Amino acid sequence: MTTFIDGKAVALRVRAQVAAEVATLSRKPGLATILVGDDPASAVYVAGKRKAVREAGMRDLHRYLPATVSQGQVAAVLDELAADPGCDGILLQLPLPAHLDPGALIDRIPAGKDVDGLTTHSAGLLARGENGLRPCTPSGVIELLASEGVKMRGAHAVVVGRSSLVGHPMAEMLLHHDATVSVAHKHTTDLAALTRTADILVVAAGVPHLIGAEHVKPGAAVIDVGIHRTPHGLTGDVRTTELRGIAAQVTPVPGGVGPMTIAMLMANTLRAARR
Amino acid sequence: MTTFIDGKAVALRVRAQVAAEVATLSRKPGLATILVGDDPASAVYVAGKRKAVREAGMRDLHRYLPATVSQGQVAAVLDELAADPGCDGILLQLPLPAHLDPGALIDRIPAGKDVDGLTTHSAGLLARGENGLRPCTPSGVIELLASEGVKMRGAHAVVVGRSSLVGHPMAEMLLHHDATVSVAHKHTTDLAALTRTADILVVAAGVPHLIGAEHVKPGAAVIDVGIHRTPHGLTGDVRTTELRGIAAQVTPVPGGVGPMTIAMLMANTLRAARR
């Protein structure tokens, strides 16, 4: 039997827990989402985050900046929010217009308000296994694995992909949960040989349908972080239907990892407010 | 044929290159080693580093602080060196006396002077694959592999151990060299099964004689970072003599990785001075 993990249900549970805790706070946490320019996908993502903020009972401190804004102007907005005691979390929506330097801007966010977990300092805290805010998508994967009771300690976890946003922090977090962790990427010579040894397989390669039955050990938990728009609808990095009867758990696309990202953003904002 | 990698020779070559470059500089790089208290092993290590500084033609800005020094007093010395334009690198020798908080002190070292590569910021830069100063021992391992012409791209590298000082940054550095990287540790369930798939095996477990013939694939490069004092002399984490005729390359203990640490500290100090 293969379980299709219901990410929507887990995400709703996390968001309900956050809302319940927020309801007990006299000062409501505030999240500042910053949208620069008019990228339609970014506008949709930010709208979803703002809706979740309001539904959690938190304060929506959204800022919109036009695409023509200068590096210095974005920096000034970040510095103002960094200094604002009513702002608990700052999220600079990526990608930015090409004339802006995202790394330098993100690193202006204080570690305590870095609810996306993307600053150099947060990456360092994660690398060291020290307390800090973690990137939302890999945090969501950990939450899904925990919700299914998948044992991480001593398991062999293989992460396919090594991006700063997902693959790399994912590997770090699995390591801190005491998994034996392997990271595969485009230079990996025999991907299937490696992934077939995985008890936990997290695929964040950004390659549609990369992983199928030939890559998966019977009984493995397979988490698909990929999301691709095709003429036939949304699809992931995993040929999910092939894994029926092989994997113990698998996440669908859509409805698997996707909903967890916003849920963990809410959890991070609450956590930032509590510190 | 198994090659025993001559770490002393590679280290001397690195140090000679550094000295030759230093000789061309009008302003000589300065390295501040800070020794707190009277730990005999630390005193020996610091003496070796200071000797290497002088031999490289750099300025020795050593500071000694008594074991009774306060956190604030060490912080003040670090801040003074951080502000000193004649000081290019700062190394706080560990371990510190138990009443001091090493993490908070190390994080006062500016990233540009962090020649030990141990600050949170440096760990973040490494995690992201961005330019920065890297920890000396794993840098030395990369240098040894390169000196032997061991191909890292696409190779399966297994790192045994996940310390902040060695194992963890080692895995990061191998990943940035495009190896497929696995990290094993005390919770790994079948260590030999994993290590037998390694083209490059770096052992930094801190367990004497942990790794032997049964752990090694024929033709692998085996790097032993362990160093233990026994009644029979120094020994590593690897039963090196068992690997004769199996491994393509192996590092002896002593004389393998050990000499590289100081050599890479010199290279880091030069690099810090050039920025």
Coordinates of C-alpha atoms in Angstrom, one line a residue:
Chain A
M1 CA 0.0 0.0 0.0
T2 CA 1.3 3.4 -1.0
T3 CA 0.0 6.4 1.0
F4 CA -0.4 9.6 -0.9
I5 CA 0.5 12.3 1.7
D6 CA -2.1 14.9 2.0
G7 CA -0.1 18.1 2.2
K8 CA -3.2 20.3 2.2
A9 CA -4.5 18.6 5.3
V10 CA -1.1 18.8 7.1
A11 CA -0.7 22.5 6.1
L12 CA -4.2 23.3 7.3
R13 CA -3.4 21.7 10.7
V14 CA -0.2 23.7 11.0
R15 CA -2.0 26.9 10.1
A16 CA -4.8 26.2 12.5
Q17 CA -2.2 25.6 15.3
V18 CA -0.5 28.9 14.5
A19 CA -3.8 30.8 14.4
A20 CA -4.8 29.3 17.8
E21 CA -1.5 30.4 19.3
V22 CA -1.7 33.9 17.8
A23 CA -5.2 34.2 19.3
T24 CA -3.6 34.0 22.8
L25 CA -1.1 36.8 22.1
S26 CA -1.8 40.3 23.1
R27 CA 0.5 41.7 20.5
K28 CA -0.3 40.2 17.1
P29 CA 2.8 39.2 15.0
G30 CA 3.3 41.2 11.9
L31 CA 4.8 39.9 8.6
A32 CA 6.1 42.3 5.9
T33 CA 6.0 40.8 2.4
I34 CA 7.8 42.9 -0.1
L35 CA 6.9 42.6 -3.8
V36 CA 9.1 44.5 -6.3
G37 CA 7.8 44.9 -9.8
D38 CA 5.0 43.2 -11.7
D39 CA 6.0 39.5 -12.1
P40 CA 2.6 37.8 -12.3
A41 CA 3.7 34.6 -10.6
S42 CA 5.3 36.6 -7.7
A43 CA 2.1 38.6 -7.3
V44 CA 0.1 35.4 -7.0
Y45 CA 2.5 34.0 -4.4
V46 CA 2.6 37.2 -2.4
A47 CA -1.2 37.4 -2.4
G48 CA -1.4 33.8 -1.1
K49 CA 1.0 34.7 1.7
R50 CA -0.9 37.8 2.7
K51 CA -4.2 35.9 2.8
A52 CA -2.6 33.3 5.1
V53 CA -1.3 36.1 7.3
R54 CA -4.8 37.5 7.8
E55 CA -6.3 34.1 8.3
A56 CA -3.7 33.4 11.0
G57 CA -4.8 36.6 12.8
M58 CA -1.5 38.3 12.2
R59 CA -0.8 41.7 10.8
D60 CA -0.2 42.2 7.1
L61 CA 2.6 44.7 6.7
H62 CA 2.9 44.3 2.9
R63 CA 4.9 46.7 0.8
Y64 CA 4.8 47.1 -3.0
L65 CA 7.7 48.7 -4.8
P66 CA 7.7 49.5 -8.5
A67 CA 10.1 47.6 -10.9
T68 CA 12.1 50.8 -11.4
V69 CA 13.1 51.0 -7.7
S70 CA 16.8 51.3 -6.9
Q71 CA 18.9 49.0 -4.8
G72 CA 19.2 51.8 -2.2
Q73 CA 15.5 52.3 -2.1
V74 CA 14.8 48.6 -1.4
A75 CA 17.6 48.6 1.2
A76 CA 16.0 51.6 2.9
V77 CA 12.6 49.8 3.1
L78 CA 14.3 46.7 4.5
D79 CA 16.2 48.8 7.1
E80 CA 13.0 50.5 8.2
L81 CA 11.3 47.2 8.7
A82 CA 14.3 45.8 10.4
A83 CA 14.1 48.6 13.0
D84 CA 10.3 48.4 13.4
P85 CA 9.4 46.6 16.6
G86 CA 5.9 45.9 15.2
C87 CA 7.4 43.9 12.3
D88 CA 8.4 40.4 13.3
G89 CA 9.1 38.9 9.9
I90 CA 10.4 40.2 6.6
L91 CA 10.0 38.3 3.3
L92 CA 11.5 39.8 0.1
Q93 CA 9.8 38.0 -2.7
L94 CA 12.1 36.6 -5.3
P95 CA 13.0 36.9 -8.2
L96 CA 13.8 40.6 -8.2
P97 CA 14.1 42.7 -11.3
A98 CA 17.5 42.0 -12.9
H99 CA 19.1 45.4 -11.9
L100 CA 18.9 44.5 -8.2
D101 CA 21.3 42.3 -6.2
P102 CA 19.2 39.9 -4.3
G103 CA 22.0 38.5 -2.0
A104 CA 23.0 41.9 -0.7
L105 CA 19.4 42.9 0.0
I106 CA 18.4 39.7 1.7
D107 CA 21.5 40.0 4.0
R108 CA 20.1 43.2 5.3
I109 CA 17.3 41.3 7.0
P110 CA 18.2 40.6 10.6
A111 CA 18.5 36.9 11.5
G112 CA 15.6 37.2 14.0
K113 CA 13.2 38.5 11.3
D114 CA 14.5 36.2 8.5
V115 CA 11.3 34.1 8.2
D116 CA 12.4 32.8 4.8
G117 CA 15.6 31.6 6.3
L118 CA 17.6 32.8 3.3
T119 CA 20.2 35.2 4.8
T120 CA 23.9 34.1 5.0
H121 CA 23.6 34.2 8.8
S122 CA 20.6 31.9 8.8
A123 CA 22.4 29.5 6.4
G124 CA 25.4 29.5 8.8
L125 CA 23.2 28.8 11.8
L126 CA 21.6 25.9 9.9
A127 CA 25.0 24.6 8.8
R128 CA 26.1 24.6 12.5
G129 CA 22.8 23.1 13.7
E130 CA 22.2 26.1 15.9
N131 CA 18.8 27.7 16.6
G132 CA 17.5 29.9 13.9
L133 CA 14.8 30.3 11.3
R134 CA 14.9 27.7 8.6
P135 CA 13.8 27.9 4.9
C136 CA 10.1 27.2 4.6
T137 CA 10.0 24.5 1.9
P138 CA 12.5 22.1 3.5
S139 CA 10.9 22.8 6.9
G140 CA 7.6 21.7 5.3
V141 CA 9.1 18.5 4.1
I142 CA 10.4 17.7 7.6
E143 CA 6.9 18.4 8.9
L144 CA 5.3 16.0 6.3
L145 CA 7.8 13.2 7.2
A146 CA 7.1 13.7 10.9
S147 CA 3.3 13.8 10.3
E148 CA 3.6 10.4 8.6
G149 CA 5.8 9.0 11.3
V150 CA 8.7 8.4 8.9
K151 CA 11.8 7.6 11.0
M152 CA 14.7 10.0 10.1
R153 CA 17.4 8.9 12.6
G154 CA 19.7 6.3 10.9
A155 CA 17.6 6.4 7.7
H156 CA 19.5 6.9 4.4
A157 CA 18.1 10.2 3.0
V158 CA 19.0 11.1 -0.6
V159 CA 18.3 14.6 -1.8
V160 CA 18.3 15.2 -5.5
G161 CA 19.2 18.8 -6.1
R162 CA 21.4 21.2 -4.2
S163 CA 19.8 24.7 -4.6
S164 CA 20.2 27.3 -1.8
L165 CA 16.4 27.5 -1.6
V166 CA 15.6 23.8 -1.2
G167 CA 18.1 21.0 -1.8
H168 CA 21.0 22.3 0.2
P169 CA 19.0 23.3 3.4
M170 CA 17.0 20.1 3.0
A171 CA 20.1 18.0 3.3
E172 CA 21.2 20.0 6.3
M173 CA 17.9 19.5 8.1
L174 CA 17.8 15.8 7.4
L175 CA 21.4 15.6 8.8
H176 CA 20.3 17.4 11.9
H177 CA 17.5 14.8 12.2
D178 CA 20.3 12.2 12.3
A179 CA 19.7 10.7 8.8
T180 CA 22.7 9.5 6.8
V181 CA 22.4 12.1 4.0
S182 CA 23.5 12.0 0.3
V183 CA 23.2 14.8 -2.1
A184 CA 22.9 14.1 -5.8
H185 CA 22.9 16.6 -8.7
K186 CA 23.5 17.0 -12.4
H187 CA 27.0 15.6 -12.1
T188 CA 26.0 12.5 -10.3
T189 CA 27.0 9.6 -12.4
D190 CA 24.6 6.8 -11.5
L191 CA 21.5 8.5 -10.0
A192 CA 19.3 5.4 -9.9
A193 CA 22.0 3.3 -8.1
L194 CA 22.1 6.0 -5.4
T195 CA 18.4 6.7 -5.0
R196 CA 17.6 3.0 -4.9
T197 CA 19.5 2.9 -1.5
A198 CA 17.3 5.7 -0.1
D199 CA 14.8 5.2 2.7
I200 CA 13.8 8.8 2.3
L201 CA 14.0 10.3 -1.2
V202 CA 13.5 14.1 -1.6
V203 CA 13.5 15.3 -5.2
A204 CA 14.1 19.0 -5.8
A205 CA 15.9 18.8 -9.1
G206 CA 13.6 21.0 -11.2
V207 CA 13.4 18.4 -13.9
P208 CA 9.9 17.2 -14.8
H209 CA 9.4 13.4 -14.4
L210 CA 13.0 12.7 -13.6
I211 CA 12.3 10.0 -11.0
G212 CA 10.4 6.8 -11.6
A213 CA 10.0 3.3 -10.5
E214 CA 13.6 2.4 -11.4
H215 CA 14.9 4.9 -8.9
V216 CA 12.9 3.9 -5.8
K217 CA 13.5 1.2 -3.2
P218 CA 10.4 -0.6 -2.0
G219 CA 9.1 1.0 1.2
A220 CA 10.8 4.3 0.7
A221 CA 9.2 7.7 1.5
V222 CA 9.3 9.8 -1.7
I223 CA 8.9 13.6 -1.4
D224 CA 8.4 15.5 -4.7
V225 CA 9.4 19.2 -4.4
G226 CA 9.2 19.9 -8.1
I227 CA 6.4 21.8 -9.7
H228 CA 6.0 22.4 -13.4
R229 CA 3.2 23.8 -15.5
T230 CA 2.4 21.6 -18.5
P231 CA -0.4 21.5 -21.1
H232 CA -1.9 18.6 -19.0
G233 CA -1.7 20.5 -15.7
L234 CA 0.8 20.7 -12.8
T235 CA 3.4 18.0 -12.5
G236 CA 6.4 17.3 -10.4
D237 CA 9.9 15.8 -10.7
V238 CA 8.5 12.3 -9.9
R239 CA 6.4 10.0 -12.0
T240 CA 4.2 9.5 -9.0
T241 CA 1.8 6.9 -10.5
E242 CA 4.7 4.5 -11.2
L243 CA 5.4 4.4 -7.5
R244 CA 2.1 3.0 -6.5
G245 CA 2.8 -0.3 -4.8
I246 CA 6.6 0.5 -4.5
A247 CA 6.9 3.6 -2.2
A248 CA 5.4 3.5 1.2
Q249 CA 4.6 7.2 1.0
V250 CA 4.6 9.7 -1.9
T251 CA 3.6 13.3 -2.2
P252 CA 1.3 14.3 -5.0
V253 CA 1.8 17.4 -7.1
P254 CA -0.2 19.5 -6.6
G255 CA -1.3 19.1 -3.0
G256 CA 1.9 17.7 -1.5
V257 CA 4.8 19.9 -0.5
G258 CA 3.3 23.0 -2.1
P259 CA 0.8 23.9 0.6
M260 CA 3.4 23.4 3.3
T261 CA 5.6 26.4 2.3
I262 CA 3.0 29.0 3.3
A263 CA 2.1 27.0 6.4
M264 CA 5.8 27.0 7.6
L265 CA 6.1 30.7 6.8
M266 CA 3.3 31.3 9.2
A267 CA 5.0 29.0 11.8
N268 CA 8.3 30.9 11.3
T269 CA 6.6 34.3 11.7
L270 CA 5.0 33.2 15.0
R271 CA 8.4 31.8 16.1
A272 CA 10.1 35.1 15.2
A273 CA 7.5 37.0 17.2
R274 CA 8.0 34.8 20.3
R275 CA 11.7 35.4 20.5
Chain B
M1 CA 49.7 0.1 -6.2
T2 CA 48.7 2.3 -3.3
T3 CA 50.2 5.8 -3.1
F4 CA 50.8 7.1 0.4
I5 CA 50.1 10.8 0.0
D6 CA 53.0 12.9 1.3
G7 CA 51.2 15.7 3.2
K8 CA 54.4 17.2 4.4
A9 CA 55.7 17.7 0.9
V10 CA 52.4 19.2 -0.3
A11 CA 52.2 21.5 2.8
L12 CA 55.8 22.7 2.2
R13 CA 55.0 23.5 -1.4
V14 CA 51.9 25.5 -0.3
R15 CA 53.9 27.3 2.3
A16 CA 56.7 28.1 -0.1
Q17 CA 54.2 29.5 -2.6
V18 CA 52.7 31.7 0.1
A19 CA 56.1 32.9 1.1
A20 CA 57.0 33.7 -2.5
E21 CA 53.8 35.8 -2.9
V22 CA 54.3 37.5 0.5
A23 CA 57.8 38.5 -0.6
T24 CA 56.3 40.5 -3.5
L25 CA 54.0 42.5 -1.2
S26 CA 55.0 45.9 0.1
R27 CA 52.7 45.5 3.2
K28 CA 53.3 42.2 4.9
P29 CA 50.2 40.3 6.0
G30 CA 49.7 40.1 9.8
L31 CA 48.1 37.1 11.6
A32 CA 46.9 37.4 15.2
T33 CA 46.8 34.1 17.0
I34 CA 45.1 34.4 20.4
L35 CA 45.9 31.9 23.1
V36 CA 43.8 32.0 26.3
G37 CA 45.1 30.1 29.3
D38 CA 47.6 27.3 29.6
D39 CA 46.4 24.3 27.8
P40 CA 49.6 22.6 26.8
A41 CA 48.4 21.2 23.5
S42 CA 47.0 24.6 22.5
A43 CA 50.3 26.2 23.4
V44 CA 52.1 23.8 21.1
Y45 CA 49.6 24.4 18.2
V46 CA 49.9 28.1 18.5
A47 CA 53.7 28.0 18.6
G48 CA 53.6 26.0 15.4
K49 CA 51.3 28.5 13.7
R50 CA 53.5 31.5 14.9
K51 CA 56.6 29.8 13.5
A52 CA 54.9 29.3 10.1
V53 CA 53.8 32.9 10.1
R54 CA 57.4 34.1 10.5
E55 CA 58.7 31.6 8.0
A56 CA 56.2 32.9 5.5
G57 CA 57.5 36.4 6.0
M58 CA 54.3 37.6 7.6
R59 CA 53.9 39.5 10.8
D60 CA 53.2 37.6 14.0
L61 CA 50.6 39.6 16.0
H62 CA 50.2 37.0 18.7
R63 CA 48.3 37.8 21.9
Y64 CA 48.4 35.7 25.1
L65 CA 45.5 36.1 27.7
P66 CA 45.5 34.5 31.1
A67 CA 43.0 31.7 31.9
T68 CA 41.2 34.1 34.2
V69 CA 40.3 36.6 31.5
S70 CA 36.6 37.6 31.2
Q71 CA 34.4 37.2 28.1
G72 CA 34.3 41.0 27.8
Q73 CA 38.1 41.2 27.9
V74 CA 38.5 38.6 25.1
A75 CA 35.8 40.4 23.1
A76 CA 37.7 43.7 23.5
V77 CA 40.9 42.2 22.2
L78 CA 39.0 40.7 19.2
D79 CA 37.3 44.0 18.5
E80 CA 40.6 45.9 18.6
L81 CA 42.2 43.4 16.2
A82 CA 39.1 43.6 14.0
A83 CA 39.5 47.3 13.7
D84 CA 43.3 47.2 13.2
P85 CA 44.1 47.6 9.5
G86 CA 47.5 46.0 10.0
C87 CA 45.9 42.8 11.2
D88 CA 44.7 40.6 8.3
G89 CA 43.7 37.4 10.1
I90 CA 42.4 36.6 13.5
L91 CA 42.6 33.1 15.0
L92 CA 41.2 32.3 18.4
Q93 CA 42.7 29.1 19.5
L94 CA 40.2 26.5 20.8
P95 CA 39.3 25.1 23.3
L96 CA 38.8 28.1 25.5
P97 CA 38.6 27.9 29.3
A98 CA 35.1 26.6 30.3
H99 CA 33.8 30.0 31.6
L100 CA 34.0 31.6 28.1
D101 CA 31.5 31.2 25.3
P102 CA 33.5 30.3 22.2
G103 CA 30.6 30.8 19.7
A104 CA 29.9 34.4 20.7
L105 CA 33.6 35.3 20.7
I106 CA 34.3 33.7 17.3
D107 CA 31.4 35.5 15.7
R108 CA 33.0 38.9 16.6
I109 CA 35.7 38.1 14.0
P110 CA 34.8 39.9 10.8
A111 CA 34.3 37.5 7.9
G112 CA 37.2 39.1 6.0
K113 CA 39.6 38.2 8.8
D114 CA 38.2 34.8 9.7
V115 CA 41.2 32.8 8.6
D116 CA 39.9 29.7 10.5
G117 CA 36.6 29.9 8.6
L118 CA 34.7 29.3 11.8
T119 CA 32.2 32.2 12.1
T120 CA 28.5 31.7 11.5
H121 CA 28.9 34.1 8.5
S122 CA 31.7 32.1 7.0
A123 CA 29.7 28.9 7.5
G124 CA 26.8 30.6 5.6
L125 CA 29.0 31.7 2.7
L126 CA 30.3 28.1 2.4
A127 CA 26.8 26.7 2.6
R128 CA 25.8 29.0 -0.3
G129 CA 29.0 28.3 -2.3
E130 CA 29.9 32.0 -2.1
N131 CA 33.4 33.4 -1.9
G132 CA 34.8 33.4 1.6
L133 CA 37.5 32.0 3.9
R134 CA 37.1 28.2 4.4
P135 CA 38.2 26.1 7.4
C136 CA 41.8 25.0 7.1
T137 CA 41.6 21.3 7.6
P138 CA 39.0 20.5 4.9
S139 CA 40.7 23.0 2.6
G140 CA 43.9 21.0 3.2
V141 CA 42.1 17.8 2.2
I142 CA 40.9 19.4 -1.0
E143 CA 44.4 20.5 -1.8
L144 CA 45.7 17.0 -1.2
L145 CA 43.1 15.5 -3.5
A146 CA 43.9 18.1 -6.2
S147 CA 47.7 17.5 -5.8
E148 CA 47.1 13.8 -6.5
G149 CA 44.9 14.5 -9.5
V150 CA 41.9 12.8 -7.8
K151 CA 38.8 13.7 -9.9
M152 CA 36.1 15.2 -7.7
R153 CA 33.4 16.1 -10.2
G154 CA 30.9 13.2 -10.4
A155 CA 32.8 11.1 -7.9
H156 CA 31.0 9.7 -4.9
A157 CA 32.6 11.2 -1.9
V158 CA 31.7 9.8 1.5
V159 CA 32.5 11.9 4.6
V160 CA 32.5 10.0 7.9
G161 CA 31.8 12.5 10.7
R162 CA 29.9 15.8 10.7
S163 CA 31.7 18.1 13.1
S164 CA 31.5 21.9 12.5
L165 CA 35.3 21.9 12.3
V166 CA 35.9 19.2 9.7
G167 CA 33.2 16.8 8.6
H168 CA 30.5 19.3 7.9
P169 CA 32.5 21.9 5.9
M170 CA 34.4 19.0 4.2
A171 CA 31.1 17.7 2.8
E172 CA 30.2 21.2 1.7
M173 CA 33.5 21.7 -0.1
L174 CA 33.3 18.4 -1.9
L175 CA 29.8 19.3 -3.0
H176 CA 31.1 22.5 -4.4
H177 CA 33.6 20.5 -6.3
D178 CA 30.7 18.7 -7.9
A179 CA 31.1 15.4 -6.1
T180 CA 28.0 13.4 -5.1
V181 CA 28.4 13.7 -1.4
S182 CA 27.2 11.4 1.5
V183 CA 27.7 12.2 5.2
A184 CA 27.8 9.3 7.6
H185 CA 28.0 9.5 11.4
K186 CA 27.3 7.6 14.6
H187 CA 23.6 6.9 13.6
T188 CA 24.5 5.5 10.2
T189 CA 23.2 2.0 10.2
D190 CA 25.5 0.2 7.7
L191 CA 28.7 2.2 7.4
A192 CA 30.6 -0.3 5.4
A193 CA 27.9 -0.6 2.8
L194 CA 28.0 3.1 2.3
T195 CA 31.8 3.6 2.4
R196 CA 32.3 0.7 -0.1
T197 CA 30.5 2.9 -2.7
A198 CA 32.9 5.8 -2.2
D199 CA 35.4 6.9 -4.8
I200 CA 36.7 9.4 -2.2
L201 CA 36.5 8.5 1.5
V202 CA 37.3 11.2 4.1
V203 CA 37.3 9.9 7.6
A204 CA 36.9 12.5 10.4
A205 CA 35.1 10.4 12.9
G206 CA 37.5 10.8 15.8
V207 CA 37.4 7.0 16.4
P208 CA 40.8 5.2 16.3
H209 CA 41.1 2.5 13.6
L210 CA 37.4 2.7 12.6
I211 CA 37.9 2.2 8.9
G212 CA 39.7 -0.9 7.4
A213 CA 39.8 -3.0 4.3
E214 CA 36.1 -4.0 4.6
H215 CA 35.1 -0.4 4.2
V216 CA 37.0 0.5 1.1
K217 CA 36.3 0.1 -2.6
P218 CA 39.3 -0.9 -4.7
G219 CA 40.8 2.3 -6.3
A220 CA 39.4 4.7 -3.8
A221 CA 41.2 7.7 -2.4
V222 CA 41.2 7.5 1.4
I223 CA 41.9 10.6 3.5
D224 CA 42.4 10.1 7.2
V225 CA 41.7 13.2 9.3
G226 CA 41.8 11.4 12.6
I227 CA 44.8 11.8 15.0
H228 CA 45.1 9.9 18.2
R229 CA 47.9 9.6 20.7
T230 CA 48.5 5.9 21.7
P231 CA 51.2 4.0 23.6
H232 CA 52.5 3.0 20.1
G233 CA 52.6 6.5 18.7
L234 CA 50.2 8.6 16.7
T235 CA 47.4 6.8 14.8
G236 CA 44.4 7.8 12.8
D237 CA 40.8 6.7 12.2
V238 CA 42.0 4.4 9.4
R239 CA 43.8 1.1 9.6
T240 CA 46.1 2.3 6.9
T241 CA 48.2 -0.7 6.4
E242 CA 45.1 -2.8 5.5
L243 CA 44.5 -0.6 2.6
R244 CA 47.7 -1.4 0.8
G245 CA 46.8 -2.8 -2.6
I246 CA 43.2 -1.8 -2.2
A247 CA 43.1 2.1 -2.0
A248 CA 44.6 4.0 -4.9
Q249 CA 45.7 6.7 -2.4
V250 CA 45.8 6.9 1.3
T251 CA 47.1 9.5 3.8
P252 CA 49.4 8.4 6.5
V253 CA 49.1 9.6 10.2
P254 CA 51.2 11.5 11.0
G255 CA 52.4 13.2 7.8
G256 CA 49.1 13.2 5.8
V257 CA 46.4 15.8 6.6
G258 CA 48.1 17.2 9.7
P259 CA 50.7 19.4 8.0
M260 CA 48.1 20.8 5.6
T261 CA 46.2 22.6 8.3
I262 CA 48.9 25.2 9.0
A263 CA 49.7 25.5 5.3
M264 CA 46.1 26.4 4.5
L265 CA 46.1 28.8 7.5
M266 CA 49.0 30.6 5.8
A267 CA 47.2 30.5 2.4
N268 CA 44.0 31.9 4.1
T269 CA 46.0 34.7 5.7
L270 CA 47.5 35.7 2.4
R271 CA 44.1 35.6 0.8
A272 CA 42.6 37.8 3.6
A273 CA 45.4 40.3 3.1
R274 CA 44.8 40.5 -0.6
R275 CA 41.1 41.4 -0.4

